[in-house]
Tab-separated table of C-alpha atoms and ligand atoms in Angstrom:
chain	number	residue	atom	x	y	z
A	1	MET	CA	-71.049	36.855	-143.439
A	2	LYS	CA	-71.446	34.149	-139.979
A	3	LYS	CA	-68.338	33.747	-139.775
A	4	ARG	CA	-67.457	37.887	-139.886
A	5	PHE	CA	-69.875	38.531	-136.985
A	6	PHE	CA	-68.090	36.189	-135.277
A	7	LEU	CA	-64.580	37.716	-135.659
A	8	THR	CA	-65.923	41.257	-135.469
A	9	ILE	CA	-67.568	40.711	-131.857
A	10	TYR	CA	-64.151	38.561	-130.816
A	11	ILE	CA	-62.665	41.610	-131.934
A	12	CYS	CA	-64.368	43.922	-129.768
A	13	LEU	CA	-64.567	41.779	-126.989
A	14	PHE	CA	-60.534	41.628	-127.115
A	15	ILE	CA	-59.633	45.360	-127.642
A	16	ALA	CA	-62.812	45.485	-124.694
A	17	ALA	CA	-60.359	43.432	-122.520
A	18	LEU	CA	-57.471	44.749	-123.205
A	19	ILE	CA	-58.578	48.275	-121.733
A	20	GLY	CA	-60.113	46.572	-119.418
A	21	CYS	CA	-56.804	45.180	-118.175
A	22	SER	CA	-54.636	48.913	-118.504
A	23	LYS	CA	-57.536	50.356	-116.072
A	24	SER	CA	-57.337	47.922	-113.724
A	25	ALA	CA	-53.314	48.309	-113.874
A	26	ASP	CA	-53.735	51.339	-113.377
A	27	LEU	CA	-55.879	51.514	-110.436
A	28	ASN	CA	-53.958	48.383	-109.019
A	29	TYR	CA	-50.827	50.918	-109.070
A	30	SER	CA	-53.237	53.763	-107.042
A	31	ASP	CA	-54.783	51.247	-104.960
A	32	LYS	CA	-51.082	49.791	-103.705
A	33	GLN	CA	-49.209	53.957	-103.725
A	34	SER	CA	-52.364	54.652	-100.716
A	35	ASP	CA	-52.099	50.637	-99.807
A	36	SER	CA	-48.743	51.393	-98.877
A	37	LEU	CA	-49.139	54.624	-97.173
A	38	GLU	CA	-52.060	53.254	-94.943
A	39	LYS	CA	-50.158	50.427	-94.144
A	40	GLY	CA	-50.595	48.871	-90.133
A	41	ASN	CA	-52.312	52.499	-89.712
A	42	LEU	CA	-48.612	54.244	-89.857
A	43	THR	CA	-48.380	57.956	-89.189
A	44	VAL	CA	-47.068	59.070	-93.092
A	45	ILE	CA	-44.804	61.878	-93.150
A	46	GLY	CA	-43.541	63.891	-96.299
A	47	PHE	CA	-39.958	64.740	-95.843
A	48	SER	CA	-38.581	67.696	-98.136
A	49	GLN	CA	-34.700	67.777	-97.059
A	50	LEU	CA	-32.586	70.621	-99.645
A	51	GLY	CA	-29.750	68.750	-100.655
A	52	ALA	CA	-26.760	66.808	-99.090
A	53	GLU	CA	-23.933	69.465	-99.047
A	54	SER	CA	-22.579	69.177	-95.762
A	55	ASP	CA	-21.708	67.211	-92.832
A	56	TRP	CA	-24.705	68.643	-90.708
A	57	ARG	CA	-26.851	67.830	-93.424
A	58	SER	CA	-26.063	64.433	-93.276
A	59	ALA	CA	-27.031	64.425	-89.618
A	60	ASN	CA	-29.360	66.043	-90.279
A	61	THR	CA	-30.893	63.472	-92.580
A	62	GLU	CA	-30.057	60.424	-90.249
A	63	SER	CA	-31.768	62.353	-87.563
A	64	MET	CA	-35.023	62.344	-89.021
A	65	LYS	CA	-34.429	58.816	-90.495
A	66	GLU	CA	-33.629	56.930	-87.541
A	67	THR	CA	-36.666	58.631	-85.555
A	68	PHE	CA	-39.355	57.966	-87.922
A	69	THR	CA	-39.192	54.561	-88.635
A	70	GLU	CA	-41.764	51.695	-88.862
A	71	GLU	CA	-40.645	50.576	-85.689
A	72	ASN	CA	-41.672	53.730	-84.068
A	73	GLY	CA	-45.143	53.477	-85.714
A	74	TYR	CA	-44.199	56.468	-88.847
A	75	LYS	CA	-43.819	56.288	-92.681
A	76	LEU	CA	-40.902	58.116	-93.930
A	77	ILE	CA	-41.269	59.334	-97.800
A	78	PHE	CA	-37.959	61.024	-98.069
A	79	GLU	CA	-37.146	64.155	-101.501
A	80	ASP	CA	-33.992	65.014	-101.517
A	81	GLY	CA	-34.331	68.319	-103.431
A	82	GLN	CA	-30.744	68.961	-104.344
A	83	GLN	CA	-30.079	72.214	-103.725
A	84	LYS	CA	-33.269	73.114	-105.732
A	85	GLN	CA	-36.272	74.792	-104.799
A	86	ALA	CA	-38.232	73.915	-107.463
A	87	ASN	CA	-37.435	70.275	-106.557
A	88	GLN	CA	-38.583	70.547	-103.143
A	89	ILE	CA	-41.953	72.459	-104.768
A	90	MET	CA	-42.157	69.038	-107.016
A	91	ALA	CA	-41.816	66.544	-103.395
A	92	ILE	CA	-44.349	68.894	-101.699
A	93	ARG	CA	-46.752	68.734	-104.260
A	94	LYS	CA	-46.580	64.930	-104.453
A	95	PHE	CA	-46.799	64.537	-100.703
A	96	ILE	CA	-50.361	66.738	-101.263
A	97	GLN	CA	-51.138	63.967	-103.669
A	98	GLN	CA	-50.321	60.987	-101.149
A	99	ASP	CA	-52.480	62.627	-99.525
A	100	VAL	CA	-49.496	62.239	-96.238
A	101	ASP	CA	-50.573	63.025	-92.728
A	102	TYR	CA	-47.060	65.279	-91.858
A	103	ILE	CA	-45.048	67.401	-94.531
A	104	VAL	CA	-41.960	68.382	-93.334
A	105	LEU	CA	-39.560	71.061	-95.062
A	106	ALA	CA	-36.053	71.987	-94.844
A	107	PRO	CA	-36.014	74.472	-96.881
A	108	VAL	CA	-33.320	75.753	-99.394
A	109	THR	CA	-33.796	79.812	-99.271
A	110	GLU	CA	-36.415	82.059	-97.237
A	111	THR	CA	-38.462	83.428	-100.275
A	112	GLY	CA	-41.163	81.593	-102.840
A	113	TRP	CA	-42.875	79.286	-100.529
A	114	ASP	CA	-46.520	81.136	-100.344
A	115	THR	CA	-47.890	79.151	-103.341
A	116	VAL	CA	-47.090	75.911	-102.058
A	117	LEU	CA	-48.164	75.890	-98.598
A	118	LYS	CA	-51.243	77.687	-99.777
A	119	GLU	CA	-52.010	74.459	-101.791
A	120	ALA	CA	-50.925	71.966	-98.300
A	121	LYS	CA	-52.686	74.293	-95.983
A	122	ASP	CA	-56.185	74.097	-98.214
A	123	ALA	CA	-55.421	69.937	-98.034
A	124	GLY	CA	-55.225	70.239	-94.643
A	125	ILE	CA	-51.859	69.294	-94.138
A	126	PRO	CA	-49.999	70.404	-91.196
A	127	VAL	CA	-46.706	71.714	-92.645
A	128	ILE	CA	-43.584	71.811	-90.008
A	129	ILE	CA	-40.865	73.986	-90.935
A	130	ILE	CA	-36.917	73.089	-89.102
A	131	ASP	CA	-33.888	74.014	-89.320
A	132	ARG	CA	-34.140	76.875	-91.996
A	133	MET	CA	-37.234	79.009	-92.105
A	134	VAL	CA	-39.653	80.233	-94.787
A	135	ASP	CA	-40.136	84.125	-95.618
A	136	VAL	CA	-43.946	84.324	-96.044
A	137	ASP	CA	-47.314	86.634	-95.607
A	138	ASP	CA	-49.169	84.389	-93.612
A	139	GLU	CA	-47.794	83.181	-91.237
A	140	SER	CA	-51.033	80.455	-90.443
A	141	LEU	CA	-48.899	78.329	-93.915
A	142	PHE	CA	-47.143	76.172	-91.692
A	143	THR	CA	-48.071	75.246	-88.254
A	144	CYS	CA	-44.726	74.974	-86.698
A	145	TYR	CA	-41.082	76.397	-86.975
A	146	VAL	CA	-37.665	73.823	-85.124
A	147	GLY	CA	-34.318	75.306	-85.447
A	148	SER	CA	-31.490	77.188	-84.450
A	149	ASP	CA	-30.802	81.288	-84.288
A	150	PHE	CA	-28.871	81.514	-87.102
A	151	GLU	CA	-28.499	85.632	-86.182
A	152	LEU	CA	-27.393	84.647	-82.782
A	153	GLU	CA	-24.994	81.979	-83.465
A	154	GLY	CA	-23.174	84.802	-86.070
A	155	LYS	CA	-23.116	87.461	-83.028
A	156	LYS	CA	-21.854	84.569	-80.598
A	157	ALA	CA	-18.864	83.956	-83.184
A	158	CYS	CA	-18.262	87.460	-83.007
A	159	GLU	CA	-18.760	88.035	-79.641
A	160	TRP	CA	-15.746	85.276	-78.928
A	161	LEU	CA	-14.058	87.202	-81.935
A	162	LYS	CA	-14.137	90.581	-79.774
A	163	SER	CA	-13.540	89.277	-76.199
A	164	TYR	CA	-10.548	87.400	-77.553
A	165	CYS	CA	-8.399	90.094	-78.991
A	166	GLU	CA	-9.291	92.312	-76.121
A	167	LYS	CA	-7.844	89.308	-73.666
A	168	THR	CA	-4.769	89.145	-76.322
A	169	PHE	CA	-4.472	92.863	-77.096
A	170	VAL	CA	-5.190	93.160	-80.441
A	171	ASN	CA	-7.066	96.113	-81.303
A	172	PRO	CA	-9.439	96.133	-83.560
A	173	SER	CA	-8.720	98.292	-86.561
A	174	MET	CA	-6.006	95.096	-86.915
A	175	LEU	CA	-8.819	92.219	-88.246
A	176	HIS	CA	-9.112	92.750	-91.487
A	177	ILE	CA	-11.522	89.359	-92.428
A	178	VAL	CA	-13.523	88.261	-95.960
A	179	ASN	CA	-16.306	85.923	-95.223
A	180	LEU	CA	-16.968	82.889	-96.970
A	181	GLN	CA	-21.057	82.850	-96.988
A	182	GLY	CA	-23.071	79.522	-97.227
A	183	ASN	CA	-25.969	79.669	-99.636
A	184	ILE	CA	-27.541	82.656	-100.696
A	185	GLY	CA	-30.382	83.277	-98.666
A	186	SER	CA	-30.639	80.689	-96.542
A	187	SER	CA	-31.826	81.298	-93.308
A	188	ALA	CA	-28.279	80.091	-91.836
A	189	GLN	CA	-26.531	82.457	-94.635
A	190	ILE	CA	-28.934	85.671	-93.836
A	191	GLY	CA	-27.911	85.367	-90.243
A	192	ARG	CA	-25.081	83.836	-89.934
A	193	THR	CA	-23.507	87.705	-92.460
A	194	THR	CA	-25.676	89.999	-90.500
A	195	GLY	CA	-23.893	88.402	-87.063
A	196	LEU	CA	-20.764	89.889	-88.959
A	197	ARG	CA	-21.892	92.865	-90.556
A	198	LYS	CA	-22.981	94.382	-87.351
A	199	TYR	CA	-19.896	93.540	-84.753
A	200	ALA	CA	-17.862	94.714	-87.850
A	201	TYR	CA	-19.058	97.850	-88.224
A	202	GLU	CA	-19.616	98.365	-83.940
A	203	ASN	CA	-16.262	97.101	-84.194
A	204	HIS	CA	-14.495	99.408	-86.790
A	205	TRP	CA	-13.349	95.847	-87.829
A	206	ASP	CA	-11.787	95.641	-92.161
A	207	LEU	CA	-14.579	93.306	-93.323
A	208	LEU	CA	-12.307	93.005	-96.834
A	209	GLU	CA	-15.444	90.661	-98.596
A	210	GLU	CA	-17.954	88.408	-99.016
A	211	VAL	CA	-18.489	85.667	-100.999
A	212	PRO	CA	-21.010	82.727	-101.421
A	213	ALA	CA	-19.091	78.888	-100.766
A	214	ASP	CA	-22.883	77.016	-101.180
A	215	PHE	CA	-21.828	75.572	-97.208
A	216	THR	CA	-19.266	73.067	-99.150
A	217	GLN	CA	-15.762	72.145	-99.283
A	218	THR	CA	-14.677	72.203	-102.743
A	219	LYS	CA	-15.837	76.157	-102.753
A	220	GLY	CA	-14.845	77.367	-99.487
A	221	ARG	CA	-10.804	75.889	-101.145
A	222	GLU	CA	-11.841	77.744	-104.683
A	223	GLU	CA	-12.882	80.703	-102.806
A	224	MET	CA	-10.490	80.863	-100.222
A	225	ARG	CA	-8.036	80.427	-102.985
A	226	LYS	CA	-9.063	83.422	-105.193
A	227	LEU	CA	-9.043	86.052	-101.866
A	228	LEU	CA	-5.584	85.188	-101.178
A	229	LYS	CA	-4.490	86.144	-104.547
A	230	LYS	CA	-6.629	89.298	-104.188
A	231	TYR	CA	-5.461	90.367	-100.598
A	232	ASP	CA	-2.236	90.162	-98.436
A	233	ASN	CA	-3.423	91.394	-95.114
A	234	ILE	CA	-6.396	88.757	-94.481
A	235	ASN	CA	-6.113	87.249	-90.668
A	236	VAL	CA	-9.558	86.465	-89.653
A	237	VAL	CA	-11.482	84.119	-92.176
A	238	TYR	CA	-15.399	83.290	-91.152
A	239	CYS	CA	-16.505	80.754	-92.999
A	240	GLU	CA	-20.274	80.195	-92.391
A	241	ASN	CA	-20.278	76.450	-92.108
A	242	ASP	CA	-17.105	73.826	-90.988
A	243	ASN	CA	-16.743	72.498	-94.562
A	244	GLU	CA	-16.120	75.857	-95.745
A	245	ALA	CA	-13.608	75.521	-93.271
A	246	LEU	CA	-11.957	73.269	-94.334
A	247	GLY	CA	-11.543	74.005	-97.980
A	248	ALA	CA	-10.231	76.912	-96.379
A	249	ILE	CA	-7.822	76.073	-94.080
A	250	GLU	CA	-6.613	74.118	-97.231
A	251	ALA	CA	-6.447	76.714	-99.513
A	252	LEU	CA	-4.349	78.621	-96.440
A	253	GLU	CA	-1.773	75.995	-96.007
A	254	GLU	CA	-1.429	75.458	-99.930
A	255	ALA	CA	-0.004	78.972	-99.591
A	256	GLY	CA	2.009	78.603	-96.838
A	257	LYS	CA	0.068	80.234	-94.335
A	258	MET	CA	0.252	79.849	-90.419
A	259	ILE	CA	-3.010	79.462	-89.654
A	260	GLY	CA	-3.812	80.059	-85.248
A	261	PRO	CA	-5.373	82.658	-82.901
A	262	ASN	CA	-2.214	84.609	-82.702
A	263	ILE	CA	-3.272	87.521	-85.753
A	264	ARG	CA	0.000	89.289	-84.163
A	265	TYR	CA	2.024	86.806	-84.595
A	266	GLY	CA	1.534	86.580	-87.701
A	267	GLU	CA	-1.456	83.882	-87.675
A	268	VAL	CA	-4.481	83.428	-89.834
A	269	MET	CA	-7.612	82.873	-87.624
A	270	VAL	CA	-10.483	80.572	-88.926
A	271	ILE	CA	-13.800	80.896	-86.997
A	272	SER	CA	-16.983	78.238	-88.425
A	273	PHE	CA	-20.148	76.945	-87.712
A	274	ASP	CA	-21.780	73.877	-87.135
A	275	GLY	CA	-19.607	71.453	-84.512
A	276	ILE	CA	-20.934	68.584	-85.827
A	277	ASN	CA	-17.726	67.477	-88.254
A	278	GLU	CA	-15.508	65.248	-86.419
A	279	GLU	CA	-12.385	66.533	-89.243
A	280	ALA	CA	-13.580	69.940	-87.846
A	281	ARG	CA	-13.985	69.913	-84.086
A	282	GLN	CA	-9.827	68.121	-84.950
A	283	CYS	CA	-8.858	71.361	-86.442
A	284	VAL	CA	-10.158	73.113	-83.315
A	285	ARG	CA	-8.064	70.971	-80.848
A	286	GLU	CA	-5.297	71.029	-83.239
A	287	ASN	CA	-5.927	74.964	-83.124
A	288	LYS	CA	-6.844	75.477	-86.406
A	289	ILE	CA	-9.921	75.989	-86.096
A	290	SER	CA	-10.152	78.767	-83.334
A	291	CYS	CA	-13.885	78.869	-82.533
A	292	ILE	CA	-17.175	77.238	-83.889
A	293	ALA	CA	-20.230	79.082	-82.967
A	294	GLU	CA	-22.897	75.273	-82.383
A	295	CYS	CA	-25.455	74.735	-85.088
A	296	ASN	CA	-27.580	71.595	-84.222
A	297	PRO	CA	-28.761	69.247	-86.810
A	298	LEU	CA	-30.497	66.642	-84.443
A	299	HIS	CA	-33.938	67.593	-85.167
A	300	GLY	CA	-36.025	64.008	-85.314
A	301	PRO	CA	-36.905	63.468	-82.102
A	302	ARG	CA	-37.810	67.420	-81.685
A	303	VAL	CA	-40.700	67.254	-84.630
A	304	GLN	CA	-41.524	64.211	-83.324
A	305	THR	CA	-42.744	65.711	-80.374
A	306	ILE	CA	-44.458	68.245	-82.450
A	307	ILE	CA	-46.345	65.374	-84.435
A	308	GLU	CA	-46.832	64.080	-80.975
A	309	MET	CA	-48.740	66.807	-79.839
A	310	LEU	CA	-50.674	67.847	-82.751
A	311	GLU	CA	-51.997	63.741	-82.120
A	312	LEU	CA	-52.935	65.115	-79.132
A	313	GLY	CA	-55.017	68.113	-80.195
A	314	LYS	CA	-52.409	70.306	-78.304
A	315	THR	CA	-51.028	73.339	-79.876
A	316	PRO	CA	-46.865	73.101	-80.472
A	317	MET	CA	-44.961	76.688	-79.679
A	318	LYS	CA	-44.933	78.233	-83.512
A	319	HIS	CA	-41.262	78.944	-83.373
A	320	SER	CA	-38.309	77.681	-81.063
A	321	ASN	CA	-35.147	77.486	-81.794
A	322	VAL	CA	-32.325	74.900	-80.567
A	323	SER	CA	-30.012	75.798	-77.498
A	324	GLU	CA	-26.399	75.857	-78.584
A	325	GLY	CA	-22.717	77.234	-77.539
A	326	ILE	CA	-19.591	77.250	-78.972
A	327	TYR	CA	-16.624	75.584	-79.089
A	328	VAL	CA	-13.207	76.007	-78.849
A	329	HIS	CA	-9.372	75.295	-77.701
A	330	ASP	CA	-8.523	77.154	-74.723
A	331	LEU	CA	-10.694	79.165	-72.422
A	332	ILE	CA	-8.495	82.501	-73.051
A	333	VAL	CA	-12.512	83.762	-73.001
A	334	ASP	CA	-14.275	81.702	-70.919
A	335	LYS	CA	-17.595	83.702	-70.761
A	336	ILE	CA	-19.831	84.369	-73.742
A	337	ARG	CA	-22.509	86.593	-73.607
A	338	VAL	CA	-25.054	87.945	-75.842
A	339	ASP	CA	-28.050	90.560	-75.418
A	340	SER	CA	-27.011	89.783	-71.545
A	341	ILE	CA	-27.600	85.694	-72.004
A	342	GLU	CA	-24.768	84.150	-71.423
A	343	TYR	CA	-24.029	80.497	-73.468
A	344	PRO	CA	-21.925	77.815	-73.075
A	345	VAL	CA	-18.384	77.873	-73.684
A	346	THR	CA	-17.180	74.261	-74.346
A	347	ILE	CA	-13.132	72.899	-75.004
A	348	LEU	CA	-12.845	70.204	-77.139
A	349	LYS	CA	-10.062	67.967	-75.840
B	401	AHR	O1	-28.906	75.494	-92.390
B	401	AHR	C1	-27.748	74.831	-91.415
B	401	AHR	C2	-26.769	74.860	-92.286
B	401	AHR	O2	-27.196	74.459	-93.484
B	401	AHR	C3	-25.637	74.650	-91.935
B	401	AHR	O3	-25.244	74.929	-90.630
B	401	AHR	C4	-24.541	74.307	-92.855
B	401	AHR	O4	-23.145	73.093	-92.759
B	401	AHR	C5	-25.560	73.385	-93.449
B	401	AHR	O5	-25.674	73.126	-94.953
């Protein structure tokens, strides 16, 4: 009986010890998490990047990683959304749980952020939106935005096309344009498509078709192949980024088309956006891409300036746009003006 009593006590103690162990393991885990976030008084930044679809995106990620290093006093928690808004929302919720100091969001599309941004606001974490914009009912849900004016980029590219036609005596009615769009619903797509549509409407350009090509080279090639089967009069391909342009050029070359700005002599003109991809820049030098409207991805230092201001209790500008120009092969068009403002035209050498 005595023996049984001690055995029961022993078993109880053993179970209690086991429970204790697992609890303390849990505690260690969460302690470890908060430890790593607080380590050395670093400023902790949760960055939700939308994906890795293009060279522009890689340069943007790199710029953030190079800026927010431990040597500079930061701990960067990087999450790749893989083009899915649901993944980005999950990442933001994780950052809130981790109680990061700042959240930086490069949103895949504009809509659908109200709830999660309200959660971040309620948790008292400032949110900085970069690159693309969010479309929310209440602008106090984010602290500030830094990125490109995508509609202006579209207008610059179209203004160049309009001026180029004037200088080379091409009648606007001769233009037969296809648009390889970016991810539908992203600011970059919305702005660049809007810019093109405005110019096409005002100048009586024939906009044959617009198709989504997701900002990727593979989709750009695929969609261009289909368009070439459907139309035999395409003479301008407006690509909403350089990766799509590289894909489109492959499809045009496969189809035996002459690529270049001389529409009157049967060439197909390619217009693009970004200007960070070396292969695309080389295409400008070779006159295969006639004009690239610049989109600058180097937002790391810009976000750092914003964070430094916030740390000092200052208020950064709510919206700031990066200044950008266009890249061209020659100076047949040497000045670009949109809404009476002049933008730099750079020859790529
Ligand atoms: O939002 C910026 C756009 O997204 C860039 O033009 C494109 O290359 C990227 O994927």
